[in-house]
PDB file of C-alpha atoms in Angstrom:
ATOM      1  CA  MET L   1     118.050  21.441 -87.403  1.00 58.00           C
ATOM      2  CA  SER L   2     115.286  23.747 -86.717  1.00 64.00           C
ATOM      3  CA  SER L   3     113.808  23.768 -83.210  1.00 75.00           C
ATOM      4  CA  ALA L   4     110.441  25.116 -84.421  1.00 85.00           C
ATOM      5  CA  ALA L   5     107.495  22.936 -83.393  1.00 89.00           C
ATOM      6  CA  PRO L   6     105.953  20.917 -86.251  1.00 91.00           C
ATOM      7  CA  LYS L   7     102.617  21.899 -87.554  1.00 92.00           C
ATOM      8  CA  VAL L   8      99.914  19.413 -86.449  1.00 91.00           C
ATOM      9  CA  GLU L   9      96.590  19.181 -88.200  1.00 92.00           C
ATOM     10  CA  VAL L  10      93.917  16.951 -86.646  1.00 90.00           C
ATOM     11  CA  ALA L  11      91.404  15.475 -89.093  1.00 89.00           C
ATOM     12  CA  PRO L  12      87.937  14.848 -87.347  1.00 82.00           C
ATOM     13  CA  LEU L  13      87.382  11.565 -89.096  1.00 86.00           C
ATOM     14  CA  PHE L  14      84.344   9.465 -88.115  1.00 87.00           C
ATOM     15  CA  ALA L  15      82.697  12.383 -86.401  1.00 86.00           C
ATOM     16  CA  THR L  16      79.143  11.771 -85.126  1.00 91.00           C
ATOM     17  CA  PRO L  17      76.687  14.650 -85.638  1.00 93.00           C
ATOM     18  CA  ILE L  18      74.525  15.588 -82.637  1.00 96.00           C
ATOM     19  CA  ALA L  19      72.336  18.546 -83.461  1.00 97.00           C
ATOM     20  CA  VAL L  20      70.867  20.687 -80.617  1.00 98.00           C
ATOM     21  CA  VAL L  21      68.193  23.175 -81.741  1.00 97.00           C
ATOM     22  CA  ASP L  22      66.270  25.723 -79.681  1.00 96.00           C
ATOM     23  CA  VAL L  23      62.937  25.754 -81.609  1.00 97.00           C
ATOM     24  CA  PRO L  24      61.416  29.130 -82.228  1.00 94.00           C
ATOM     25  CA  GLY L  25      57.910  29.805 -80.854  1.00 95.00           C
ATOM     26  CA  ALA L  26      58.348  26.938 -78.400  1.00 97.00           C
ATOM     27  CA  ALA L  27      56.165  28.295 -75.630  1.00 97.00           C
ATOM     28  CA  ALA L  28      52.946  28.226 -77.736  1.00 97.00           C
ATOM     29  CA  LEU L  29      53.899  24.844 -79.336  1.00 98.00           C
ATOM     30  CA  ASN L  30      54.570  23.350 -75.888  1.00 98.00           C
ATOM     31  CA  ALA L  31      51.246  24.407 -74.418  1.00 98.00           C
ATOM     32  CA  GLU L  32      49.517  22.608 -77.323  1.00 98.00           C
ATOM     33  CA  LEU L  33      51.590  19.527 -77.109  1.00 98.00           C
ATOM     34  CA  LYS L  34      51.301  19.222 -73.318  1.00 98.00           C
ATOM     35  CA  ALA L  35      47.586  19.369 -73.500  1.00 98.00           C
ATOM     36  CA  VAL L  36      47.194  16.750 -76.177  1.00 98.00           C
ATOM     37  CA  ILE L  37      49.861  14.382 -74.631  1.00 98.00           C
ATOM     38  CA  LEU L  38      48.331  14.461 -71.130  1.00 98.00           C
ATOM     39  CA  ALA L  39      44.949  13.751 -72.545  1.00 98.00           C
ATOM     40  CA  GLN L  40      46.253  10.822 -74.441  1.00 98.00           C
ATOM     41  CA  GLU L  41      47.977   9.549 -71.408  1.00 97.00           C
ATOM     42  CA  LYS L  42      44.729   9.502 -69.524  1.00 97.00           C
ATOM     43  CA  ALA L  43      42.932   7.723 -72.445  1.00 97.00           C
ATOM     44  CA  THR L  44      45.460   5.005 -73.436  1.00 96.00           C
ATOM     45  CA  PRO L  45      47.776   2.641 -71.543  1.00 95.00           C
ATOM     46  CA  SER L  46      51.486   2.870 -71.893  1.00 96.00           C
ATOM     47  CA  THR L  47      53.488   0.852 -74.430  1.00 93.00           C
ATOM     48  CA  GLN L  48      56.667  -0.818 -73.276  1.00 91.00           C
ATOM     49  CA  HIS L  49      59.900  -0.510 -75.179  1.00 90.00           C
ATOM     50  CA  SER L  50      63.060   0.957 -73.627  1.00 90.00           C
ATOM     51  CA  ASN L  51      61.166   2.976 -71.018  1.00 92.00           C
ATOM     52  CA  LEU L  52      61.726   2.164 -67.298  1.00 93.00           C
ATOM     53  CA  GLY L  53      58.532   3.314 -65.867  1.00 94.00           C
ATOM     54  CA  GLY L  54      56.686   6.305 -67.080  1.00 95.00           C
ATOM     55  CA  TRP L  55      54.201   6.417 -69.927  1.00 97.00           C
ATOM     56  CA  GLN L  56      55.007   6.059 -73.625  1.00 97.00           C
ATOM     57  CA  SER L  57      52.423   6.450 -76.265  1.00 97.00           C
ATOM     58  CA  SER L  58      51.890   4.348 -79.452  1.00 95.00           C
ATOM     59  CA  TRP L  59      54.083   5.368 -82.306  1.00 94.00           C
ATOM     60  CA  ASP L  60      51.409   7.063 -84.270  1.00 95.00           C
ATOM     61  CA  MET L  61      51.229  10.553 -82.792  1.00 98.00           C
ATOM     62  CA  GLU L  62      50.901  11.978 -86.180  1.00 96.00           C
ATOM     63  CA  ARG L  63      47.261  10.558 -86.041  1.00 96.00           C
ATOM     64  CA  TRP L  64      46.257  12.030 -82.650  1.00 97.00           C
ATOM     65  CA  GLY L  65      48.809  14.834 -82.034  1.00 97.00           C
ATOM     66  CA  GLY L  66      47.036  17.406 -84.274  1.00 96.00           C
ATOM     67  CA  GLY L  67      48.637  20.503 -85.718  1.00 97.00           C
ATOM     68  CA  ALA L  68      51.305  20.741 -82.967  1.00 97.00           C
ATOM     69  CA  ALA L  69      52.856  17.343 -83.813  1.00 98.00           C
ATOM     70  CA  ALA L  70      52.799  18.236 -87.535  1.00 97.00           C
ATOM     71  CA  ARG L  71      54.605  21.502 -86.913  1.00 97.00           C
ATOM     72  CA  LEU L  72      57.174  19.777 -84.771  1.00 98.00           C
ATOM     73  CA  LEU L  73      57.837  17.220 -87.506  1.00 97.00           C
ATOM     74  CA  ASP L  74      58.209  20.099 -90.082  1.00 97.00           C
ATOM     75  CA  VAL L  75      61.016  21.519 -87.866  1.00 97.00           C
ATOM     76  CA  ALA L  76      62.683  18.073 -87.643  1.00 98.00           C
ATOM     77  CA  ARG L  77      62.455  17.575 -91.368  1.00 97.00           C
ATOM     78  CA  GLY L  78      64.033  20.931 -91.937  1.00 97.00           C
ATOM     79  CA  VAL L  79      66.896  20.254 -89.641  1.00 97.00           C
ATOM     80  CA  ALA L  80      67.487  16.778 -91.259  1.00 97.00           C
ATOM     81  CA  ASN L  81      67.466  18.368 -94.714  1.00 96.00           C
ATOM     82  CA  GLY L  82      70.090  20.840 -93.686  1.00 96.00           C
ATOM     83  CA  LEU L  83      72.347  18.091 -92.230  1.00 97.00           C
ATOM     84  CA  THR L  84      71.998  15.387 -94.939  1.00 97.00           C
ATOM     85  CA  CYS L  85      73.659  15.220 -98.352  1.00 96.00           C
ATOM     86  CA  ASP L  86      74.684  12.664-100.935  1.00 96.00           C
ATOM     87  CA  ARG L  87      78.025  10.845-100.922  1.00 95.00           C
ATOM     88  CA  GLN L  88      79.591  13.612-102.863  1.00 96.00           C
ATOM     89  CA  GLY L  89      78.409  16.248-100.230  1.00 94.00           C
ATOM     90  CA  ARG L  90      75.703  17.675-102.526  1.00 95.00           C
ATOM     91  CA  PRO L  91      72.264  18.767-101.125  1.00 93.00           C
ATOM     92  CA  VAL L  92      69.812  16.035-101.915  1.00 94.00           C
ATOM     93  CA  PRO L  93      65.949  16.164-101.855  1.00 91.00           C
ATOM     94  CA  ILE L  94      64.497  13.588 -99.355  1.00 96.00           C
ATOM     95  CA  THR L  95      60.865  12.780 -98.678  1.00 95.00           C
ATOM     96  CA  TRP L  96      61.232  11.619 -95.149  1.00 97.00           C
ATOM     97  CA  LYS L  97      59.076   8.912 -93.604  1.00 97.00           C
ATOM     98  CA  THR L  98      58.279   9.553 -89.994  1.00 97.00           C
ATOM     99  CA  ASN L  99      57.033   8.004 -86.882  1.00 95.00           C
ATOM    100  CA  ILE L 100      56.518   9.939 -83.666  1.00 97.00           C
ATOM    101  CA  TRP L 101      55.424   9.220 -80.060  1.00 98.00           C
ATOM    102  CA  ALA L 102      55.207  10.961 -76.587  1.00 98.00           C
ATOM    103  CA  ASN L 103      56.764  10.183 -73.277  1.00 97.00           C
ATOM    104  CA  VAL L 104      55.804  11.314 -69.781  1.00 97.00           C
ATOM    105  CA  ASN L 105      58.311  10.589 -67.062  1.00 97.00           C
ATOM    106  CA  ARG L 106      57.853  11.259 -63.315  1.00 96.00           C
ATOM    107  CA  ALA L 107      60.032  10.575 -60.353  1.00 96.00           C
ATOM    108  CA  GLY L 108      62.391   7.655 -60.914  1.00 96.00           C
ATOM    109  CA  HIS L 109      61.475   7.091 -64.517  1.00 97.00           C
ATOM    110  CA  GLY L 110      64.032   6.772 -67.418  1.00 96.00           C
ATOM    111  CA  ASN L 111      64.981   4.767 -70.536  1.00 95.00           C
ATOM    112  CA  GLU L 112      67.655   2.069 -70.895  1.00 96.00           C
ATOM    113  CA  PHE L 113      70.186   2.104 -73.565  1.00 95.00           C
ATOM    114  CA  HIS L 114      68.802   1.421 -76.971  1.00 95.00           C
ATOM    115  CA  PHE L 115      68.932   2.508 -80.705  1.00 95.00           C
ATOM    116  CA  HIS L 116      66.255   2.851 -83.435  1.00 96.00           C
ATOM    117  CA  PRO L 117      66.843   0.454 -86.188  1.00 95.00           C
ATOM    118  CA  GLY L 118      65.593   1.124 -89.686  1.00 95.00           C
ATOM    119  CA  SER L 119      65.926   4.874 -89.476  1.00 98.00           C
ATOM    120  CA  PHE L 120      68.439   7.511 -90.568  1.00 98.00           C
ATOM    121  CA  TRP L 121      67.849  10.267 -88.031  1.00 98.00           C
ATOM    122  CA  SER L 122      66.274  10.038 -84.613  1.00 98.00           C
ATOM    123  CA  GLY L 123      65.420  12.861 -82.228  1.00 98.00           C
ATOM    124  CA  VAL L 124      63.650  14.051 -79.121  1.00 98.00           C
ATOM    125  CA  TYR L 125      61.886  17.313 -78.343  1.00 98.00           C
ATOM    126  CA  TYR L 126      61.391  18.596 -74.802  1.00 98.00           C
ATOM    127  CA  VAL L 127      57.940  19.921 -74.006  1.00 98.00           C
ATOM    128  CA  GLU L 128      58.393  20.068 -70.259  1.00 97.00           C
ATOM    129  CA  ASP L 129      61.889  19.532 -68.636  1.00 97.00           C
ATOM    130  CA  GLY L 130      60.444  18.928 -65.192  1.00 96.00           C
ATOM    131  CA  GLY L 131      62.672  21.721 -63.739  1.00 96.00           C
ATOM    132  CA  ILE L 132      65.944  20.056 -65.053  1.00 95.00           C
ATOM    133  CA  GLY L 133      66.814  23.155 -67.130  1.00 89.00           C
ATOM    134  CA  THR L 134      67.268  25.206 -63.886  1.00 92.00           C
ATOM    135  CA  ASP L 135      68.316  22.459 -61.512  1.00 95.00           C
ATOM    136  CA  PRO L 136      70.658  19.818 -63.203  1.00 93.00           C
ATOM    137  CA  SER L 137      70.716  17.799 -60.104  1.00 95.00           C
ATOM    138  CA  LEU L 138      67.277  16.502 -60.966  1.00 97.00           C
ATOM    139  CA  GLY L 139      68.776  14.152 -63.558  1.00 96.00           C
ATOM    140  CA  GLY L 140      66.889  13.057 -66.607  1.00 96.00           C
ATOM    141  CA  GLU L 141      69.821  13.751 -69.021  1.00 97.00           C
ATOM    142  CA  LEU L 142      69.880  12.281 -72.549  1.00 97.00           C
ATOM    143  CA  GLU L 143      72.924  10.048 -72.511  1.00 97.00           C
ATOM    144  CA  PHE L 144      74.955   8.856 -75.559  1.00 96.00           C
ATOM    145  CA  MET L 145      77.331   6.007 -75.471  1.00 93.00           C
ATOM    146  CA  ASP L 146      80.658   6.422 -77.317  1.00 90.00           C
ATOM    147  CA  PRO L 147      79.985   4.485 -80.643  1.00 90.00           C
ATOM    148  CA  ARG L 148      83.853   3.640 -80.727  1.00 85.00           C
ATOM    149  CA  GLY L 149      83.318   1.321 -77.810  1.00 81.00           C
ATOM    150  CA  ALA L 150      85.203   1.066 -74.572  1.00 80.00           C
ATOM    151  CA  ALA L 151      88.520  -0.004 -75.986  1.00 75.00           C
ATOM    152  CA  PRO L 152      90.285   3.373 -75.906  1.00 74.00           C
ATOM    153  CA  ALA L 153      89.635   3.856 -72.244  1.00 78.00           C
ATOM    154  CA  MET L 154      90.446   0.204 -71.407  1.00 84.00           C
ATOM    155  CA  TYR L 155      93.876   0.263 -72.935  1.00 85.00           C
ATOM    156  CA  ALA L 156      95.002   3.349 -70.911  1.00 86.00           C
ATOM    157  CA  PRO L 157      92.113   4.586 -68.639  1.00 86.00           C
ATOM    158  CA  HIS L 158      94.368   7.421 -67.357  1.00 88.00           C
ATOM    159  CA  LEU L 159      95.016   9.001 -70.744  1.00 89.00           C
ATOM    160  CA  ALA L 160      92.716  11.095 -73.025  1.00 87.00           C
ATOM    161  CA  TRP L 161      93.015  12.958 -76.266  1.00 88.00           C
ATOM    162  CA  THR L 162      93.466  16.772 -76.444  1.00 90.00           C
ATOM    163  CA  VAL L 163      90.590  17.212 -78.975  1.00 87.00           C
ATOM    164  CA  PRO L 164      86.922  18.055 -78.470  1.00 83.00           C
ATOM    165  CA  GLY L 165      85.243  15.041 -76.691  1.00 81.00           C
ATOM    166  CA  GLY L 166      88.571  13.328 -76.115  1.00 85.00           C
ATOM    167  CA  ARG L 167      88.181  13.146 -72.344  1.00 85.00           C
ATOM    168  CA  SER L 168      85.028  11.052 -72.601  1.00 83.00           C
ATOM    169  CA  MET L 169      86.375   8.419 -74.961  1.00 84.00           C
ATOM    170  CA  GLY L 170      85.047   5.047 -74.160  1.00 85.00           C
ATOM    171  CA  ALA L 171      82.454   6.499 -71.830  1.00 84.00           C
ATOM    172  CA  CYS L 172      79.235   8.616 -72.341  1.00 89.00           C
ATOM    173  CA  GLU L 173      78.252  12.129 -73.054  1.00 91.00           C
ATOM    174  CA  THR L 174      75.068  13.803 -71.819  1.00 94.00           C
ATOM    175  CA  ILE L 175      72.822  16.498 -72.972  1.00 96.00           C
ATOM    176  CA  PRO L 176      70.422  18.146 -70.376  1.00 95.00           C
ATOM    177  CA  PRO L 177      66.781  18.555 -71.244  1.00 96.00           C
ATOM    178  CA  ARG L 178      65.419  21.989 -71.704  1.00 96.00           C
ATOM    179  CA  ALA L 179      61.864  22.960 -72.636  1.00 97.00           C
ATOM    180  CA  GLY L 180      61.824  23.952 -76.287  1.00 97.00           C
ATOM    181  CA  ARG L 181      64.983  22.146 -77.227  1.00 98.00           C
ATOM    182  CA  MET L 182      65.236  19.590 -79.965  1.00 98.00           C
ATOM    183  CA  VAL L 183      68.126  17.048 -80.152  1.00 98.00           C
ATOM    184  CA  MET L 184      68.697  14.979 -83.300  1.00 98.00           C
ATOM    185  CA  PHE L 185      71.245  12.215 -83.863  1.00 98.00           C
ATOM    186  CA  PRO L 186      71.945   9.226 -86.099  1.00 98.00           C
ATOM    187  CA  ALA L 187      69.511   6.619 -85.365  1.00 98.00           C
ATOM    188  CA  TRP L 188      72.139   3.926 -84.668  1.00 97.00           C
ATOM    189  CA  MET L 189      73.572   5.836 -81.779  1.00 96.00           C
ATOM    190  CA  LEU L 190      73.049   4.002 -78.454  1.00 96.00           C
ATOM    191  CA  HIS L 191      71.254   6.393 -76.141  1.00 97.00           C
ATOM    192  CA  ALA L 192      69.426   6.383 -72.813  1.00 97.00           C
ATOM    193  CA  VAL L 193      67.658   8.670 -70.522  1.00 97.00           C
ATOM    194  CA  ARG L 194      68.987   8.779 -66.854  1.00 97.00           C
ATOM    195  CA  PRO L 195      66.339   8.553 -64.130  1.00 97.00           C
ATOM    196  CA  TYR L 196      64.439  11.767 -63.343  1.00 97.00           C
ATOM    197  CA  HIS L 197      64.404  12.815 -59.692  1.00 96.00           C
ATOM    198  CA  GLY L 198      62.002  15.761 -59.696  1.00 95.00           C
ATOM    199  CA  ALA L 199      58.482  16.001 -58.461  1.00 94.00           C
ATOM    200  CA  ALA L 200      57.005  17.357 -61.734  1.00 96.00           C
ATOM    201  CA  GLU L 201      56.338  15.952 -65.156  1.00 95.00           C
ATOM    202  CA  ARG L 202      59.046  15.522 -67.681  1.00 97.00           C
ATOM    203  CA  ILE L 203      57.342  15.426 -71.094  1.00 98.00           C
ATOM    204  CA  SER L 204      59.052  14.728 -74.393  1.00 98.00           C
ATOM    205  CA  VAL L 205      58.272  13.766 -77.990  1.00 98.00           C
ATOM    206  CA  ALA L 206      60.554  11.357 -79.866  1.00 98.00           C
ATOM    207  CA  PHE L 207      60.616  10.648 -83.598  1.00 98.00           C
ATOM    208  CA  ASN L 208      62.416   8.826 -86.350  1.00 98.00           C
ATOM    209  CA  LEU L 209      63.069   9.902 -89.887  1.00 98.00           C
ATOM    210  CA  SER L 210      63.661   7.269 -92.483  1.00 98.00           C
ATOM    211  CA  VAL L 211      63.730   6.983 -96.357  1.00 95.00           C
TER     212      VAL L 211
END
């Protein structure tokens, strides 16, 4: 009998796409977005959804966000088009319906776990990261819960899989904010924002794409 090791092929079944995009021309875009968002914050009260403190706009930023909001949504649609196909894997033209809103978080603010029903893609774009990009200890990370549930970790919490992401099974993964970064994910993914501990403003724009 041969002593050669068997060939092992791992199929990444049920993979969940999380897209991280550094948006070109972000500095100019962010300056426009920051100005219009802070003006809207002064003019309107916060809505209350998943936010734990902070200010969240109404979900109609397309109406008041001007050209900057429109350009941001153009980027999001482009990313979604490149990551979406039909069930045979073929490119498919989609006219995405959108809604978009702004968030301003200061010290101690965050978002509890939630998802966005009725949409296909959801996403967030960071206008100001509040210093988190250079000092991760400030918190404010985007946190994703493992959609497979806690069972894998409960059965044998001391074991993990030797595949990408295997060590966080049954737990959570985080992505740190960075000004100019867009993160897109399936709208059914449970996600949260960990509390921000900085002294500045953490400004983001969230959006949904549906059909």
